[in-house]
Amino acid sequence: MVLPFLADQARRHALTLIGGSLLLPGEGELLRNTCVVFSSGGEQLALYDKIHLFDGDLPDRSYHESARIQPGSQPVVLDLGDWLVGLSICYDLRFPELYRHYAALGAQLLSVPSAFTVPTGQAHWELLLRARAVENQAYVLAAAQIGRHPGGRETFGHSMIVDPWGLVVAQATNQRAAEGEVVLAELDLRRVHQVRKQLPALSHRRLY
């Protein structure tokens, strides 16, 4: 039911829709944590399965994602005309090699829909998003869940858009979790070109 709904919303509002992440059937009893992208006409443009799975013991609880999730294996870059978009999900954010791969392919926008917990979000969310933007001189678009969930899990929120210089250009206030919140920013491809010309760090790489 979720996929047809997302396709309909993309078509109804005439926009490209990156559908966050959702659980789809995997192999055997496993699931896939998947990001699906739809065109303004409602067609499926891309599908990315989360590569990095979170297994860890945090102050609030233990997480063992690999017990029920099948890891993806393929990075996905989506061509949207003037923009190349690198897809990722949540815990992927901690693995800079994925985003450097996207930057090497020319991506100017990195998408990171997430559900960071409160402890990790408070400590690392903004830090990691800004680092990925600076390292790859790309915009980072990071929609994030907020609130309490079944089982006692609490997510941090603070949806954020970061520019290629590492500036936070838009951020959720986290004050209307129940009603939802729209975070908007104008993305300027010229800004990407400006930053990459001003400080051509991507062309100075020595290790591959």
PDB file of N, CA, C and O in Angstrom, residues 8-65:
ATOM      1  N   ASP A   8       1.386   7.967  -6.084  1.00  0.00           N
ATOM      2  CA  ASP A   8       0.250   8.866  -6.277  1.00  0.00           C
ATOM      3  C   ASP A   8       0.570  10.270  -5.787  1.00  0.00           C
ATOM      4  O   ASP A   8       0.187  11.259  -6.433  1.00  0.00           O
ATOM      5  N   GLN A   9       1.270  10.378  -4.668  1.00  0.00           N
ATOM      6  CA  GLN A   9       1.622  11.706  -4.147  1.00  0.00           C
ATOM      7  C   GLN A   9       2.585  12.423  -5.080  1.00  0.00           C
ATOM      8  O   GLN A   9       2.469  13.631  -5.304  1.00  0.00           O
ATOM      9  N   ALA A  10       3.552  11.692  -5.630  1.00  0.00           N
ATOM     10  CA  ALA A  10       4.487  12.298  -6.583  1.00  0.00           C
ATOM     11  C   ALA A  10       3.739  12.813  -7.801  1.00  0.00           C
ATOM     12  O   ALA A  10       3.987  13.931  -8.284  1.00  0.00           O
ATOM     13  N   ARG A  11       2.812  12.006  -8.290  1.00  0.00           N
ATOM     14  CA  ARG A  11       2.031  12.381  -9.475  1.00  0.00           C
ATOM     15  C   ARG A  11       1.082  13.548  -9.161  1.00  0.00           C
ATOM     16  O   ARG A  11       0.976  14.506  -9.926  1.00  0.00           O
ATOM     17  N   ARG A  12       0.424  13.486  -8.017  1.00  0.00           N
ATOM     18  CA  ARG A  12      -0.553  14.506  -7.651  1.00  0.00           C
ATOM     19  C   ARG A  12       0.096  15.874  -7.479  1.00  0.00           C
ATOM     20  O   ARG A  12      -0.475  16.906  -7.856  1.00  0.00           O
ATOM     21  N   HIS A  13       1.298  15.892  -6.909  1.00  0.00           N
ATOM     22  CA  HIS A  13       1.959  17.167  -6.630  1.00  0.00           C
ATOM     23  C   HIS A  13       3.014  17.522  -7.674  1.00  0.00           C
ATOM     24  O   HIS A  13       3.708  18.533  -7.535  1.00  0.00           O
ATOM     25  N   ALA A  14       3.154  16.685  -8.707  1.00  0.00           N
ATOM     26  CA  ALA A  14       4.069  16.944  -9.823  1.00  0.00           C
ATOM     27  C   ALA A  14       5.490  17.213  -9.335  1.00  0.00           C
ATOM     28  O   ALA A  14       6.103  18.235  -9.687  1.00  0.00           O
ATOM     29  N   LEU A  15       6.011  16.282  -8.540  1.00  0.00           N
ATOM     30  CA  LEU A  15       7.374  16.438  -8.034  1.00  0.00           C
ATOM     31  C   LEU A  15       8.080  15.092  -7.969  1.00  0.00           C
ATOM     32  O   LEU A  15       7.455  14.039  -7.937  1.00  0.00           O
ATOM     33  N   THR A  16       9.403  15.158  -7.974  1.00  0.00           N
ATOM     34  CA  THR A  16      10.197  13.956  -7.731  1.00  0.00           C
ATOM     35  C   THR A  16      10.187  13.684  -6.238  1.00  0.00           C
ATOM     36  O   THR A  16      10.460  14.574  -5.438  1.00  0.00           O
ATOM     37  N   LEU A  17       9.875  12.461  -5.856  1.00  0.00           N
ATOM     38  CA  LEU A  17       9.698  12.124  -4.453  1.00  0.00           C
ATOM     39  C   LEU A  17      10.676  11.033  -4.038  1.00  0.00           C
ATOM     40  O   LEU A  17      10.671   9.935  -4.599  1.00  0.00           O
ATOM     41  N   ILE A  18      11.545  11.372  -3.084  1.00  0.00           N
ATOM     42  CA  ILE A  18      12.432  10.380  -2.469  1.00  0.00           C
ATOM     43  C   ILE A  18      11.699   9.847  -1.251  1.00  0.00           C
ATOM     44  O   ILE A  18      11.484  10.570  -0.275  1.00  0.00           O
ATOM     45  N   GLY A  19      11.286   8.601  -1.309  1.00  0.00           N
ATOM     46  CA  GLY A  19      10.335   8.062  -0.337  1.00  0.00           C
ATOM     47  C   GLY A  19      10.921   7.597   0.973  1.00  0.00           C
ATOM     48  O   GLY A  19      10.465   6.577   1.508  1.00  0.00           O
ATOM     49  N   GLY A  20      11.905   8.307   1.508  1.00  0.00           N
ATOM     50  CA  GLY A  20      12.446   7.931   2.812  1.00  0.00           C
ATOM     51  C   GLY A  20      12.979   6.519   2.808  1.00  0.00           C
ATOM     52  O   GLY A  20      13.714   6.119   1.908  1.00  0.00           O
ATOM     53  N   SER A  21      12.601   5.734   3.808  1.00  0.00           N
ATOM     54  CA  SER A  21      12.965   4.318   3.821  1.00  0.00           C
ATOM     55  C   SER A  21      11.776   3.505   4.308  1.00  0.00           C
ATOM     56  O   SER A  21      11.004   3.954   5.154  1.00  0.00           O
ATOM     57  N   LEU A  22      11.629   2.324   3.747  1.00  0.00           N
ATOM     58  CA  LEU A  22      10.549   1.425   4.141  1.00  0.00           C
ATOM     59  C   LEU A  22      11.031  -0.008   4.032  1.00  0.00           C
ATOM     60  O   LEU A  22      12.021  -0.294   3.347  1.00  0.00           O
ATOM     61  N   LEU A  23      10.347  -0.891   4.730  1.00  0.00           N
ATOM     62  CA  LEU A  23      10.741  -2.294   4.743  1.00  0.00           C
ATOM     63  C   LEU A  23      10.010  -3.053   3.648  1.00  0.00           C
ATOM     64  O   LEU A  23       8.786  -3.033   3.571  1.00  0.00           O
ATOM     65  N   LEU A  24      10.792  -3.726   2.795  1.00  0.00           N
ATOM     66  CA  LEU A  24      10.254  -4.543   1.716  1.00  0.00           C
ATOM     67  C   LEU A  24      10.759  -5.970   1.881  1.00  0.00           C
ATOM     68  O   LEU A  24      11.781  -6.205   2.542  1.00  0.00           O
ATOM     69  N   PRO A  25      10.076  -6.959   1.300  1.00  0.00           N
ATOM     70  CA  PRO A  25      10.513  -8.352   1.443  1.00  0.00           C
ATOM     71  C   PRO A  25      11.928  -8.566   0.897  1.00  0.00           C
ATOM     72  O   PRO A  25      12.289  -8.032  -0.156  1.00  0.00           O
ATOM     73  N   GLY A  26      12.717  -9.350   1.639  1.00  0.00           N
ATOM     74  CA  GLY A  26      14.045  -9.736   1.198  1.00  0.00           C
ATOM     75  C   GLY A  26      14.106 -11.231   0.972  1.00  0.00           C
ATOM     76  O   GLY A  26      13.111 -11.859   0.593  1.00  0.00           O
ATOM     77  N   GLU A  27      15.265 -11.812   1.231  1.00  0.00           N
ATOM     78  CA  GLU A  27      15.434 -13.250   1.051  1.00  0.00           C
ATOM     79  C   GLU A  27      14.948 -13.987   2.298  1.00  0.00           C
ATOM     80  O   GLU A  27      15.250 -13.591   3.425  1.00  0.00           O
ATOM     81  N   GLY A  28      14.213 -15.051   2.090  1.00  0.00           N
ATOM     82  CA  GLY A  28      13.707 -15.827   3.215  1.00  0.00           C
ATOM     83  C   GLY A  28      12.823 -14.989   4.115  1.00  0.00           C
ATOM     84  O   GLY A  28      11.887 -14.346   3.662  1.00  0.00           O
ATOM     85  N   GLU A  29      13.160 -14.965   5.404  1.00  0.00           N
ATOM     86  CA  GLU A  29      12.384 -14.192   6.365  1.00  0.00           C
ATOM     87  C   GLU A  29      12.953 -12.793   6.580  1.00  0.00           C
ATOM     88  O   GLU A  29      12.424 -12.031   7.397  1.00  0.00           O
ATOM     89  N   LEU A  30      14.019 -12.462   5.870  1.00  0.00           N
ATOM     90  CA  LEU A  30      14.641 -11.151   6.041  1.00  0.00           C
ATOM     91  C   LEU A  30      13.879 -10.078   5.264  1.00  0.00           C
ATOM     92  O   LEU A  30      13.158 -10.370   4.302  1.00  0.00           O
ATOM     93  N   LEU A  31      14.071  -8.839   5.687  1.00  0.00           N
ATOM     94  CA  LEU A  31      13.506  -7.679   5.006  1.00  0.00           C
ATOM     95  C   LEU A  31      14.625  -6.825   4.430  1.00  0.00           C
ATOM     96  O   LEU A  31      15.795  -6.995   4.775  1.00  0.00           O
ATOM     97  N   ARG A  32      14.267  -5.912   3.564  1.00  0.00           N
ATOM     98  CA  ARG A  32      15.210  -4.928   3.031  1.00  0.00           C
ATOM     99  C   ARG A  32      14.763  -3.544   3.484  1.00  0.00           C
ATOM    100  O   ARG A  32      13.584  -3.235   3.435  1.00  0.00           O
ATOM    101  N   ASN A  33      15.719  -2.739   3.924  1.00  0.00           N
ATOM    102  CA  ASN A  33      15.437  -1.346   4.278  1.00  0.00           C
ATOM    103  C   ASN A  33      15.709  -0.519   3.019  1.00  0.00           C
ATOM    104  O   ASN A  33      16.862  -0.332   2.632  1.00  0.00           O
ATOM    105  N   THR A  34      14.654  -0.035   2.396  1.00  0.00           N
ATOM    106  CA  THR A  34      14.727   0.431   1.009  1.00  0.00           C
ATOM    107  C   THR A  34      14.250   1.863   0.854  1.00  0.00           C
ATOM    108  O   THR A  34      13.263   2.276   1.465  1.00  0.00           O
ATOM    109  N   CYS A  35      14.951   2.606   0.017  1.00  0.00           N
ATOM    110  CA  CYS A  35      14.527   3.942  -0.396  1.00  0.00           C
ATOM    111  C   CYS A  35      14.091   3.865  -1.859  1.00  0.00           C
ATOM    112  O   CYS A  35      14.859   3.414  -2.712  1.00  0.00           O
ATOM    113  N   VAL A  36      12.861   4.282  -2.121  1.00  0.00           N
ATOM    114  CA  VAL A  36      12.310   4.251  -3.474  1.00  0.00           C
ATOM    115  C   VAL A  36      12.060   5.685  -3.936  1.00  0.00           C
ATOM    116  O   VAL A  36      11.534   6.503  -3.174  1.00  0.00           O
ATOM    117  N   VAL A  37      12.431   5.986  -5.175  1.00  0.00           N
ATOM    118  CA  VAL A  37      12.258   7.324  -5.726  1.00  0.00           C
ATOM    119  C   VAL A  37      11.268   7.263  -6.883  1.00  0.00           C
ATOM    120  O   VAL A  37      11.367   6.384  -7.749  1.00  0.00           O
ATOM    121  N   PHE A  38      10.326   8.204  -6.880  1.00  0.00           N
ATOM    122  CA  PHE A  38       9.314   8.280  -7.925  1.00  0.00           C
ATOM    123  C   PHE A  38       9.425   9.596  -8.687  1.00  0.00           C
ATOM    124  O   PHE A  38       9.742  10.634  -8.113  1.00  0.00           O
ATOM    125  N   SER A  39       9.111   9.539  -9.978  1.00  0.00           N
ATOM    126  CA  SER A  39       9.112  10.730 -10.817  1.00  0.00           C
ATOM    127  C   SER A  39       7.831  11.522 -10.614  1.00  0.00           C
ATOM    128  O   SER A  39       6.890  11.065  -9.959  1.00  0.00           O
ATOM    129  N   SER A  40       7.769  12.712 -11.211  1.00  0.00           N
ATOM    130  CA  SER A  40       6.579  13.554 -11.118  1.00  0.00           C
ATOM    131  C   SER A  40       5.381  12.915 -11.822  1.00  0.00           C
ATOM    132  O   SER A  40       4.242  13.328 -11.613  1.00  0.00           O
ATOM    133  N   GLY A  41       5.645  11.889 -12.636  1.00  0.00           N
ATOM    134  CA  GLY A  41       4.555  11.166 -13.275  1.00  0.00           C
ATOM    135  C   GLY A  41       4.154   9.914 -12.528  1.00  0.00           C
ATOM    136  O   GLY A  41       3.270   9.177 -12.969  1.00  0.00           O
ATOM    137  N   GLY A  42       4.804   9.650 -11.394  1.00  0.00           N
ATOM    138  CA  GLY A  42       4.476   8.490 -10.586  1.00  0.00           C
ATOM    139  C   GLY A  42       5.243   7.233 -10.941  1.00  0.00           C
ATOM    140  O   GLY A  42       4.981   6.168 -10.374  1.00  0.00           O
ATOM    141  N   GLU A  43       6.215   7.328 -11.857  1.00  0.00           N
ATOM    142  CA  GLU A  43       6.999   6.148 -12.218  1.00  0.00           C
ATOM    143  C   GLU A  43       8.148   5.956 -11.235  1.00  0.00           C
ATOM    144  O   GLU A  43       8.731   6.925 -10.736  1.00  0.00           O
ATOM    145  N   GLN A  44       8.487   4.703 -10.960  1.00  0.00           N
ATOM    146  CA  GLN A  44       9.628   4.414 -10.093  1.00  0.00           C
ATOM    147  C   GLN A  44      10.921   4.694 -10.850  1.00  0.00           C
ATOM    148  O   GLN A  44      11.175   4.125 -11.910  1.00  0.00           O
ATOM    149  N   LEU A  45      11.751   5.577 -10.286  1.00  0.00           N
ATOM    150  CA  LEU A  45      13.005   5.959 -10.924  1.00  0.00           C
ATOM    151  C   LEU A  45      14.202   5.182 -10.385  1.00  0.00           C
ATOM    152  O   LEU A  45      15.153   4.915 -11.116  1.00  0.00           O
ATOM    153  N   ALA A  46      14.178   4.880  -9.111  1.00  0.00           N
ATOM    154  CA  ALA A  46      15.338   4.220  -8.498  1.00  0.00           C
ATOM    155  C   ALA A  46      14.907   3.518  -7.222  1.00  0.00           C
ATOM    156  O   ALA A  46      13.886   3.862  -6.608  1.00  0.00           O
ATOM    157  N   LEU A  47      15.725   2.544  -6.829  1.00  0.00           N
ATOM    158  CA  LEU A  47      15.493   1.784  -5.607  1.00  0.00           C
ATOM    159  C   LEU A  47      16.854   1.498  -4.991  1.00  0.00           C
ATOM    160  O   LEU A  47      17.732   0.938  -5.641  1.00  0.00           O
ATOM    161  N   TYR A  48      17.019   1.918  -3.735  1.00  0.00           N
ATOM    162  CA  TYR A  48      18.291   1.714  -3.034  1.00  0.00           C
ATOM    163  C   TYR A  48      18.044   0.924  -1.751  1.00  0.00           C
ATOM    164  O   TYR A  48      17.198   1.297  -0.936  1.00  0.00           O
ATOM    165  N   ASP A  49      18.787  -0.165  -1.563  1.00  0.00           N
ATOM    166  CA  ASP A  49      18.722  -0.954  -0.334  1.00  0.00           C
ATOM    167  C   ASP A  49      19.881  -0.554   0.579  1.00  0.00           C
ATOM    168  O   ASP A  49      21.051  -0.555   0.164  1.00  0.00           O
ATOM    169  N   LYS A  50      19.553  -0.228   1.816  1.00  0.00           N
ATOM    170  CA  LYS A  50      20.541   0.228   2.798  1.00  0.00           C
ATOM    171  C   LYS A  50      21.695  -0.766   2.912  1.00  0.00           C
ATOM    172  O   LYS A  50      21.487  -1.958   3.154  1.00  0.00           O
ATOM    173  N   ILE A  51      22.901  -0.266   2.753  1.00  0.00           N
ATOM    174  CA  ILE A  51      24.085  -1.122   2.730  1.00  0.00           C
ATOM    175  C   ILE A  51      24.599  -1.425   4.140  1.00  0.00           C
ATOM    176  O   ILE A  51      24.921  -2.572   4.467  1.00  0.00           O
ATOM    177  N   HIS A  52      24.692  -0.412   4.982  1.00  0.00           N
ATOM    178  CA  HIS A  52      25.292  -0.564   6.309  1.00  0.00           C
ATOM    179  C   HIS A  52      24.200  -0.753   7.362  1.00  0.00           C
ATOM    180  O   HIS A  52      23.298   0.078   7.480  1.00  0.00           O
ATOM    181  N   LEU A  53      24.303  -1.826   8.134  1.00  0.00           N
ATOM    182  CA  LEU A  53      23.297  -2.161   9.137  1.00  0.00           C
ATOM    183  C   LEU A  53      23.823  -1.865  10.542  1.00  0.00           C
ATOM    184  O   LEU A  53      24.979  -2.136  10.856  1.00  0.00           O
ATOM    185  N   PHE A  54      22.941  -1.330  11.365  1.00  0.00           N
ATOM    186  CA  PHE A  54      23.327  -0.859  12.699  1.00  0.00           C
ATOM    187  C   PHE A  54      23.122  -1.945  13.743  1.00  0.00           C
ATOM    188  O   PHE A  54      22.004  -2.332  14.055  1.00  0.00           O
ATOM    189  N   ASP A  55      24.226  -2.439  14.287  1.00  0.00           N
ATOM    190  CA  ASP A  55      24.214  -3.337  15.431  1.00  0.00           C
ATOM    191  C   ASP A  55      25.024  -2.660  16.537  1.00  0.00           C
ATOM    192  O   ASP A  55      26.243  -2.469  16.377  1.00  0.00           O
ATOM    193  N   GLY A  56      24.393  -2.286  17.616  1.00  0.00           N
ATOM    194  CA  GLY A  56      25.140  -1.596  18.665  1.00  0.00           C
ATOM    195  C   GLY A  56      24.368  -1.503  19.961  1.00  0.00           C
ATOM    196  O   GLY A  56      23.147  -1.687  20.005  1.00  0.00           O
ATOM    197  N   ASP A  57      25.105  -1.218  21.028  1.00  0.00           N
ATOM    198  CA  ASP A  57      24.528  -1.063  22.361  1.00  0.00           C
ATOM    199  C   ASP A  57      24.667   0.393  22.778  1.00  0.00           C
ATOM    200  O   ASP A  57      25.772   0.874  23.040  1.00  0.00           O
ATOM    201  N   LEU A  58      23.537   1.088  22.837  1.00  0.00           N
ATOM    202  CA  LEU A  58      23.502   2.503  23.182  1.00  0.00           C
ATOM    203  C   LEU A  58      22.945   2.679  24.592  1.00  0.00           C
ATOM    204  O   LEU A  58      22.417   1.737  25.178  1.00  0.00           O
ATOM    205  N   PRO A  59      23.052   3.887  25.146  1.00  0.00           N
ATOM    206  CA  PRO A  59      22.537   4.106  26.506  1.00  0.00           C
ATOM    207  C   PRO A  59      21.053   3.798  26.658  1.00  0.00           C
ATOM    208  O   PRO A  59      20.618   3.363  27.728  1.00  0.00           O
ATOM    209  N   ASP A  60      20.264   3.977  25.568  1.00  0.00           N
ATOM    210  CA  ASP A  60      18.826   3.762  25.704  1.00  0.00           C
ATOM    211  C   ASP A  60      18.402   2.323  25.460  1.00  0.00           C
ATOM    212  O   ASP A  60      17.438   1.846  26.052  1.00  0.00           O
ATOM    213  N   ARG A  61      19.137   1.601  24.604  1.00  0.00           N
ATOM    214  CA  ARG A  61      18.767   0.220  24.293  1.00  0.00           C
ATOM    215  C   ARG A  61      19.778  -0.372  23.326  1.00  0.00           C
ATOM    216  O   ARG A  61      20.661   0.311  22.821  1.00  0.00           O
ATOM    217  N   SER A  62      19.652  -1.685  23.041  1.00  0.00           N
ATOM    218  CA  SER A  62      20.512  -2.361  22.070  1.00  0.00           C
ATOM    219  C   SER A  62      19.777  -2.471  20.741  1.00  0.00           C
ATOM    220  O   SER A  62      18.555  -2.626  20.696  1.00  0.00           O
ATOM    221  N   TYR A  63      20.550  -2.400  19.658  1.00  0.00           N
ATOM    222  CA  TYR A  63      19.989  -2.493  18.315  1.00  0.00           C
ATOM    223  C   TYR A  63      20.750  -3.567  17.555  1.00  0.00           C
ATOM    224  O   TYR A  63      21.985  -3.587  17.565  1.00  0.00           O
ATOM    225  N   HIS A  64      20.003  -4.456  16.872  1.00  0.00           N
ATOM    226  CA  HIS A  64      20.630  -5.512  16.082  1.00  0.00           C
ATOM    227  C   HIS A  64      19.884  -5.617  14.751  1.00  0.00           C
ATOM    228  O   HIS A  64      19.111  -6.551  14.528  1.00  0.00           O
ATOM    229  N   GLU A  65      20.129  -4.654  13.907  1.00  0.00           N
ATOM    230  CA  GLU A  65      19.415  -4.558  12.642  1.00  0.00           C
ATOM    231  C   GLU A  65      19.673  -5.765  11.750  1.00  0.00           C
ATOM    232  O   GLU A  65      18.795  -6.203  11.008  1.00  0.00           O
TER     233      GLU A  65
END
